[in-house]
Amino acid sequence: MVNDTISDMLTRIRNANLAYKTSVSLSKTKVHEKICQILEQEGFIEKFYVSEAQTNQLIIDLKYQKTTSVGSGALGKPCITNLKRISKPGLRIYTNSREIPKVLGGMGILILSTSKGLMTDRQARKSRLGGEILCSVW
């Protein structure tokens, strides 16, 4: 039994990226769906959908950059370079809208849990909302 499902999700995506898998499956929750929706909007994953065989499974199709360089695999370089869990069950990290950090000078994103739901750091700054910093993606 996994206690932190968000960490499990990020680890599954990271491991599938490193193994150059085309898709990864994980348990379907509202939080997982919202994180996948954000990753799809930001261009980090190709698409996500609910499995037809098992309705409690979420399938994520990973996205790779088409490159011709040697050693980057048949699919190319992964679009997700790094996924990092920031706020953990043992140590929650909260921030207000003025102190939301930028990831790689704005190249990456933070996913925050706010009073208006999950959103990226840019959306939170624009709507002047703070919250719990769940993870960073670049």
Short mmCIF file of C-alpha atoms in Angstrom, two decimals:
data_model
loop_
_atom_site.label_atom_id
_atom_site.label_comp_id
_atom_site.label_asym_id
_atom_site.label_seq_id
_atom_site.Cartn_x
_atom_site.Cartn_y
_atom_site.Cartn_z
CA MET A 1 0.00 0.00 0.00
CA VAL A 2 1.36 3.38 -1.04
CA ASN A 3 0.85 6.24 1.40
CA ASP A 4 1.80 9.07 -0.96
CA THR A 5 0.04 8.51 -4.28
CA ILE A 6 1.41 11.70 -5.87
CA SER A 7 5.01 10.58 -5.23
CA ASP A 8 4.12 7.17 -6.65
CA MET A 9 2.67 8.81 -9.76
CA LEU A 10 5.74 10.99 -10.31
CA THR A 11 8.08 8.03 -9.78
CA ARG A 12 6.16 5.91 -12.29
CA ILE A 13 6.34 8.67 -14.91
CA ARG A 14 10.05 9.27 -14.22
CA ASN A 15 10.90 5.55 -14.47
CA ALA A 16 8.88 5.12 -17.67
CA ASN A 17 10.65 8.13 -19.20
CA LEU A 18 14.07 6.73 -18.32
CA ALA A 19 13.11 3.36 -19.82
CA TYR A 20 11.74 5.07 -22.98
CA LYS A 21 8.25 3.60 -22.53
CA THR A 22 5.45 4.99 -24.67
CA SER A 23 2.84 4.88 -21.90
CA VAL A 24 2.46 4.33 -18.18
CA SER A 25 -0.56 3.25 -16.12
CA LEU A 26 -1.50 4.31 -12.61
CA SER A 27 -4.50 4.42 -10.33
CA LYS A 28 -7.20 6.93 -11.21
CA THR A 29 -7.90 9.65 -8.67
CA LYS A 30 -9.16 13.21 -9.08
CA VAL A 31 -5.74 14.58 -8.12
CA HIS A 32 -3.95 12.35 -10.65
CA GLU A 33 -6.37 13.41 -13.38
CA LYS A 34 -5.86 17.11 -12.60
CA ILE A 35 -2.06 16.75 -12.54
CA CYS A 36 -2.21 14.92 -15.89
CA GLN A 37 -4.45 17.65 -17.29
CA ILE A 38 -1.88 20.29 -16.26
CA LEU A 39 1.00 18.26 -17.72
CA GLU A 40 -0.91 17.86 -21.00
CA GLN A 41 -1.73 21.60 -21.19
CA GLU A 42 1.91 22.50 -20.57
CA GLY A 43 3.11 20.05 -23.24
CA PHE A 44 4.96 17.58 -21.02
CA ILE A 45 2.81 14.55 -21.93
CA GLU A 46 1.07 13.55 -25.17
CA LYS A 47 -2.34 12.65 -23.68
CA PHE A 48 -4.03 10.74 -20.87
CA TYR A 49 -7.20 8.66 -20.74
CA VAL A 50 -9.08 6.19 -18.56
CA SER A 51 -8.43 2.54 -19.42
CA GLU A 52 -11.35 0.76 -21.05
CA ALA A 53 -10.40 -2.60 -19.53
CA GLN A 54 -10.20 -1.24 -15.97
CA THR A 55 -12.08 1.96 -15.16
CA ASN A 56 -9.89 2.70 -12.13
CA GLN A 57 -6.71 2.86 -14.26
CA LEU A 58 -5.34 6.02 -15.85
CA ILE A 59 -3.09 5.64 -18.92
CA ILE A 60 -0.58 8.39 -19.71
CA ASP A 61 1.02 8.55 -23.18
CA LEU A 62 4.48 10.05 -22.73
CA LYS A 63 5.92 12.66 -25.08
CA TYR A 64 9.40 12.57 -26.63
CA GLN A 65 11.26 15.14 -28.72
CA LYS A 66 12.16 13.93 -32.20
CA THR A 67 15.94 14.14 -32.40
CA THR A 68 18.55 12.56 -34.63
CA SER A 69 21.36 12.57 -32.08
CA VAL A 70 23.01 9.28 -31.18
CA GLY A 71 22.21 7.75 -27.79
CA SER A 72 18.85 9.39 -27.21
CA GLY A 73 16.84 6.26 -27.98
CA ALA A 74 14.51 5.43 -30.85
CA LEU A 75 11.85 7.79 -29.53
CA GLY A 76 14.11 10.78 -28.92
CA LYS A 77 14.76 12.77 -25.78
CA PRO A 78 11.99 12.79 -23.13
CA CYS A 79 10.06 16.07 -22.80
CA ILE A 80 10.11 15.66 -19.01
CA THR A 81 13.67 16.11 -17.81
CA ASN A 82 12.90 15.99 -14.11
CA LEU A 83 9.93 15.51 -11.78
CA LYS A 84 10.43 16.39 -8.14
CA ARG A 85 8.02 16.08 -5.22
CA ILE A 86 8.37 19.15 -3.01
CA SER A 87 5.68 19.02 -0.32
CA LYS A 88 5.69 15.59 1.29
CA PRO A 89 3.37 14.03 3.89
CA GLY A 90 6.06 14.45 6.56
CA LEU A 91 6.93 18.04 5.61
CA ARG A 92 4.32 20.21 3.95
CA ILE A 93 5.57 23.27 2.04
CA TYR A 94 3.20 26.24 1.70
CA THR A 95 3.72 29.60 0.01
CA ASN A 96 1.80 32.79 -0.64
CA SER A 97 1.33 34.26 -4.10
CA ARG A 98 4.19 36.77 -3.77
CA GLU A 99 6.76 34.14 -2.77
CA ILE A 100 6.05 31.41 -5.35
CA PRO A 101 9.49 30.45 -6.71
CA LYS A 102 10.24 30.13 -10.43
CA VAL A 103 11.58 26.84 -11.79
CA LEU A 104 14.61 27.24 -14.08
CA GLY A 105 13.83 30.91 -14.63
CA GLY A 106 10.32 30.13 -15.88
CA MET A 107 11.25 27.17 -18.12
CA GLY A 108 9.68 24.62 -15.75
CA ILE A 109 6.47 24.63 -13.77
CA LEU A 110 5.34 24.17 -10.20
CA ILE A 111 2.03 22.48 -9.47
CA LEU A 112 0.25 24.03 -6.50
CA SER A 113 -2.80 22.97 -4.55
CA THR A 114 -4.79 26.14 -3.89
CA SER A 115 -8.25 26.93 -2.57
CA LYS A 116 -9.42 27.03 -6.21
CA GLY A 117 -7.95 23.60 -7.05
CA LEU A 118 -4.68 22.46 -8.61
CA MET A 119 -2.90 24.95 -10.87
CA THR A 120 0.50 25.94 -12.19
CA ASP A 121 2.70 28.59 -10.60
CA ARG A 122 1.89 31.06 -13.39
CA GLN A 123 -1.87 30.63 -12.93
CA ALA A 124 -1.51 31.00 -9.14
CA ARG A 125 0.52 34.21 -9.49
CA LYS A 126 -1.99 35.61 -11.99
CA SER A 127 -4.96 34.87 -9.72
CA ARG A 128 -2.97 35.90 -6.60
CA LEU A 129 -3.40 32.58 -4.82
CA GLY A 130 -0.95 30.75 -2.59
CA GLY A 131 -1.06 27.17 -1.47
CA GLU A 132 0.82 23.92 -1.06
CA ILE A 133 3.63 23.32 -3.57
CA LEU A 134 3.09 19.73 -4.70
CA CYS A 135 5.83 19.21 -7.29
CA SER A 136 8.08 20.78 -9.90
CA VAL A 137 8.39 19.66 -13.52
CA TRP A 138 10.97 20.63 -16.14
#
